[in-house]
Amino acid sequence: MADEWGPLAALAGEWQGDGGGLDTAYSHAAHEVLKTPYSEKLSFKPFGPVQNGRQTLYGLDYRTAMWRGDEENPFHTEVGYWLWDAAGGELMRGFVVPRGITVLAGGTAEADATTFTLHAEAGHPRFSIGENSYLADHASTKSYTVTVTVNDDGTWSYDETTMLVMDEFDEPFAHTDHNTLHRRRPEGHPGGLVAVGAGRRPGGSRLRPRRLGHGGLRPPAGRVRTGRDVPCRWRLPGGRRTRRRRWGHLPGRCHR
């Protein structure tokens, strides 16, 4: 797996941080800058290859959520992709924040790098930032930088700095986030996770990274796949028809 995913291989899997994160941000409720600890759960799912003409990309489909204290709902979430172009030695991170912000950050690294930095800047011709009209007028993001470090103990850390032009400050304000994450066990799983970068599960079977298309879903055991995940009409015993999507567990014959 490391050959295709380069420095991203070590990040594949399920991760969490147990309250050791630190968010330094302006609080509109308190009208001051606060340093707030947070917990985090993060998932990286491998996919690829993706072809752009002669370019080949492998990546990680990711989502993260962060909580402060005993909050029931996360105060921050992200969804997006981390991408690796082996031929160009280029790393990319594209993500969306549900405040009306999109970011595509990029940088370069060696395939076996254990630390790398990605950067985006408003107006950059390649790696830029998009935001909604309200944020552009009152809290505009001018740049975003993240440094990732894979640690010797099997954890990994990130340091993020987002430079904001805000109504509350005369000078650009540095909003920072830092956390160290460790692998977590799936719910109901009796054993731990192995290093996914090795490309094998416990017992030695190889990982099968999902490819783009249909969300990378696989039919659960004991169900019948209805072709290429297209709508399918099933004829039940007695002639009655029903309609199933993706896959079905009903007896009978599929009529597309």
Short mmCIF file of C-alpha atoms in Angstrom, two decimals, residues 67-254:
data_model
loop_
_atom_site.label_atom_id
_atom_site.label_comp_id
_atom_site.label_asym_id
_atom_site.label_seq_id
_atom_site.Cartn_x
_atom_site.Cartn_y
_atom_site.Cartn_z
CA TRP A 67 -16.09 17.99 20.58
CA ARG A 68 -15.36 20.31 23.49
CA GLY A 69 -15.94 18.99 27.01
CA ASP A 70 -19.24 17.12 27.30
CA GLU A 71 -20.83 18.60 24.16
CA GLU A 72 -23.33 16.29 22.50
CA ASN A 73 -22.88 17.81 19.04
CA PRO A 74 -19.45 18.49 17.51
CA PHE A 75 -18.39 22.13 17.27
CA HIS A 76 -16.41 21.43 14.08
CA THR A 77 -16.66 18.87 11.26
CA GLU A 78 -14.92 18.37 7.92
CA VAL A 79 -15.32 16.04 4.95
CA GLY A 80 -12.96 15.70 2.00
CA TYR A 81 -10.02 13.91 0.40
CA TRP A 82 -6.26 13.67 0.87
CA LEU A 83 -4.54 12.88 -2.45
CA TRP A 84 -1.08 11.69 -3.55
CA ASP A 85 0.44 12.13 -7.01
CA ALA A 86 3.50 9.87 -6.97
CA ALA A 87 4.85 11.05 -10.34
CA GLY A 88 4.90 14.68 -9.25
CA GLY A 89 5.60 14.08 -5.56
CA GLU A 90 2.58 16.25 -4.81
CA LEU A 91 0.19 15.99 -1.85
CA MET A 92 -3.23 17.62 -1.75
CA ARG A 93 -5.97 18.03 0.82
CA GLY A 94 -9.39 19.15 -0.37
CA PHE A 95 -12.12 19.63 2.22
CA VAL A 96 -15.38 21.38 3.04
CA VAL A 97 -16.36 22.94 6.37
CA PRO A 98 -20.13 23.39 6.92
CA ARG A 99 -19.69 27.10 7.59
CA GLY A 100 -19.51 27.77 3.86
CA ILE A 101 -15.77 27.25 3.38
CA THR A 102 -13.85 25.07 0.91
CA VAL A 103 -10.09 24.57 0.85
CA LEU A 104 -7.67 22.88 -1.54
CA ALA A 105 -4.20 22.85 0.05
CA GLY A 106 -1.09 21.37 -1.53
CA GLY A 107 2.59 20.67 -1.07
CA THR A 108 5.37 18.29 -2.06
CA ALA A 109 7.00 15.38 -0.22
CA GLU A 110 9.00 12.21 -0.72
CA ALA A 111 7.06 8.95 -0.87
CA ASP A 112 8.49 7.80 2.48
CA ALA A 113 8.18 11.17 4.26
CA THR A 114 6.99 11.10 7.86
CA THR A 115 6.32 14.83 7.98
CA PHE A 116 4.92 17.19 5.35
CA THR A 117 3.29 20.61 5.06
CA LEU A 118 0.34 21.69 2.91
CA HIS A 119 -0.65 25.29 2.22
CA ALA A 120 -3.52 27.20 0.62
CA GLU A 121 -3.92 30.93 0.09
CA ALA A 122 -6.86 33.03 -1.04
CA GLY A 123 -6.44 33.86 -4.73
CA HIS A 124 -3.68 31.31 -5.36
CA PRO A 125 -3.94 29.91 -8.92
CA ARG A 126 -3.80 26.27 -7.72
CA PHE A 127 -4.25 25.91 -3.97
CA SER A 128 -6.93 28.34 -2.89
CA ILE A 129 -9.81 28.99 -0.49
CA GLY A 130 -13.50 29.64 -1.16
CA GLU A 131 -15.95 31.15 1.35
CA ASN A 132 -19.47 32.55 1.53
CA SER A 133 -20.30 36.25 1.26
CA TYR A 134 -20.81 36.85 4.98
CA LEU A 135 -17.46 35.34 5.93
CA ALA A 136 -15.71 37.22 3.14
CA ASP A 137 -17.00 40.48 4.63
CA HIS A 138 -16.52 39.76 8.37
CA ALA A 139 -14.12 36.85 8.98
CA SER A 140 -12.26 36.11 5.76
CA THR A 141 -9.78 33.24 5.54
CA LYS A 142 -6.58 34.46 3.89
CA SER A 143 -4.39 31.38 4.28
CA TYR A 144 -4.36 27.86 5.69
CA THR A 145 -1.31 25.76 6.60
CA VAL A 146 -1.15 22.28 8.09
CA THR A 147 1.91 20.24 9.08
CA VAL A 148 1.45 16.50 9.60
CA THR A 149 3.94 14.36 11.54
CA VAL A 150 3.81 10.57 11.80
CA ASN A 151 5.28 9.67 15.20
CA ASP A 152 7.46 6.67 16.09
CA ASP A 153 4.91 5.39 18.64
CA GLY A 154 2.23 4.80 15.97
CA THR A 155 0.36 8.07 16.58
CA TRP A 156 0.31 11.08 14.29
CA SER A 157 -0.02 14.79 14.94
CA TYR A 158 -1.13 17.86 13.06
CA ASP A 159 -0.56 21.58 13.56
CA GLU A 160 -2.89 23.92 11.67
CA THR A 161 -2.80 27.70 11.33
CA THR A 162 -5.64 29.59 9.66
CA MET A 163 -5.04 33.31 9.12
CA LEU A 164 -8.25 35.34 9.38
CA VAL A 165 -9.10 38.97 8.71
CA MET A 166 -11.81 39.64 11.30
CA ASP A 167 -13.90 42.65 12.28
CA GLU A 168 -12.68 42.24 15.86
CA PHE A 169 -8.97 42.70 15.08
CA ASP A 170 -6.89 45.36 13.36
CA GLU A 171 -4.31 42.77 12.25
CA PRO A 172 -4.79 39.25 10.80
CA PHE A 173 -5.60 36.74 13.53
CA ALA A 174 -3.98 33.28 13.73
CA HIS A 175 -6.57 30.60 14.54
CA THR A 176 -4.60 27.45 15.47
CA ASP A 177 -5.45 23.80 16.09
CA HIS A 178 -3.22 20.98 17.28
CA ASN A 179 -3.93 17.36 18.10
CA THR A 180 -2.26 13.94 18.37
CA LEU A 181 -4.37 10.94 17.37
CA HIS A 182 -4.09 7.21 18.05
CA ARG A 183 -5.74 4.27 16.32
CA ARG A 184 -9.09 3.20 17.69
CA ARG A 185 -10.87 -0.12 17.66
CA PRO A 186 -14.06 -0.49 15.67
CA GLU A 187 -17.17 -0.78 17.84
CA GLY A 188 -17.72 -4.41 18.79
CA HIS A 189 -14.29 -5.50 17.51
CA PRO A 190 -12.46 -7.66 20.07
CA GLY A 191 -8.95 -6.93 18.78
CA GLY A 192 -6.92 -3.91 17.83
CA LEU A 193 -6.10 -2.48 14.43
CA VAL A 194 -2.78 -3.23 12.80
CA ALA A 195 -0.71 -0.63 11.01
CA VAL A 196 -2.72 -0.08 7.85
CA GLY A 197 0.33 1.21 6.06
CA ALA A 198 1.52 -2.38 5.99
CA GLY A 199 -1.44 -3.17 3.73
CA ARG A 200 -2.62 -6.20 5.71
CA ARG A 201 -5.31 -7.05 8.23
CA PRO A 202 -4.84 -9.19 11.34
CA GLY A 203 -4.30 -12.74 10.07
CA GLY A 204 -2.34 -11.63 7.03
CA SER A 205 -5.10 -10.97 4.47
CA ARG A 206 -4.47 -7.97 2.25
CA LEU A 207 -6.48 -4.78 2.58
CA ARG A 208 -8.74 -3.97 -0.34
CA PRO A 209 -8.91 -0.19 -0.68
CA ARG A 210 -12.24 0.95 -2.05
CA ARG A 211 -12.50 2.67 -5.40
CA LEU A 212 -14.55 5.73 -6.25
CA GLY A 213 -18.07 5.01 -7.42
CA HIS A 214 -21.22 3.99 -5.53
CA GLY A 215 -19.60 5.25 -2.31
CA GLY A 216 -17.30 2.23 -2.21
CA LEU A 217 -20.13 0.14 -0.70
CA ARG A 218 -20.01 -3.64 -0.65
CA PRO A 219 -23.06 -5.84 -0.15
CA PRO A 220 -23.39 -7.23 3.39
CA ALA A 221 -22.89 -10.95 3.82
CA GLY A 222 -25.95 -13.01 2.98
CA ARG A 223 -27.49 -10.48 0.59
CA VAL A 224 -27.77 -10.63 -3.18
CA ARG A 225 -26.14 -7.91 -5.26
CA THR A 226 -28.54 -6.49 -7.85
CA GLY A 227 -26.06 -5.93 -10.65
CA ARG A 228 -24.23 -2.62 -10.73
CA ASP A 229 -26.02 -0.95 -7.82
CA VAL A 230 -28.86 0.21 -10.06
CA PRO A 231 -32.58 0.31 -9.18
CA CYS A 232 -34.01 -3.18 -9.57
CA ARG A 233 -37.54 -4.60 -9.63
CA TRP A 234 -37.90 -7.86 -7.73
CA ARG A 235 -40.64 -10.38 -8.44
CA LEU A 236 -41.69 -11.96 -5.15
CA PRO A 237 -43.32 -15.35 -4.74
CA GLY A 238 -46.91 -14.96 -5.92
CA GLY A 239 -46.02 -12.43 -8.60
CA ARG A 240 -46.00 -9.24 -6.49
CA ARG A 241 -43.24 -6.78 -7.34
CA THR A 242 -41.23 -4.50 -5.14
CA ARG A 243 -38.37 -2.09 -5.75
CA ARG A 244 -34.95 -2.31 -4.10
CA ARG A 245 -31.83 -0.17 -4.53
CA ARG A 246 -28.14 -1.08 -4.27
CA TRP A 247 -28.69 -4.63 -3.01
CA GLY A 248 -31.56 -6.75 -1.84
CA HIS A 249 -32.16 -9.67 0.47
CA LEU A 250 -35.55 -10.58 -0.95
CA PRO A 251 -36.21 -13.88 -2.71
CA GLY A 252 -37.18 -13.80 -6.34
CA ARG A 253 -35.80 -12.56 -9.60
CA CYS A 254 -34.43 -9.12 -10.52
#
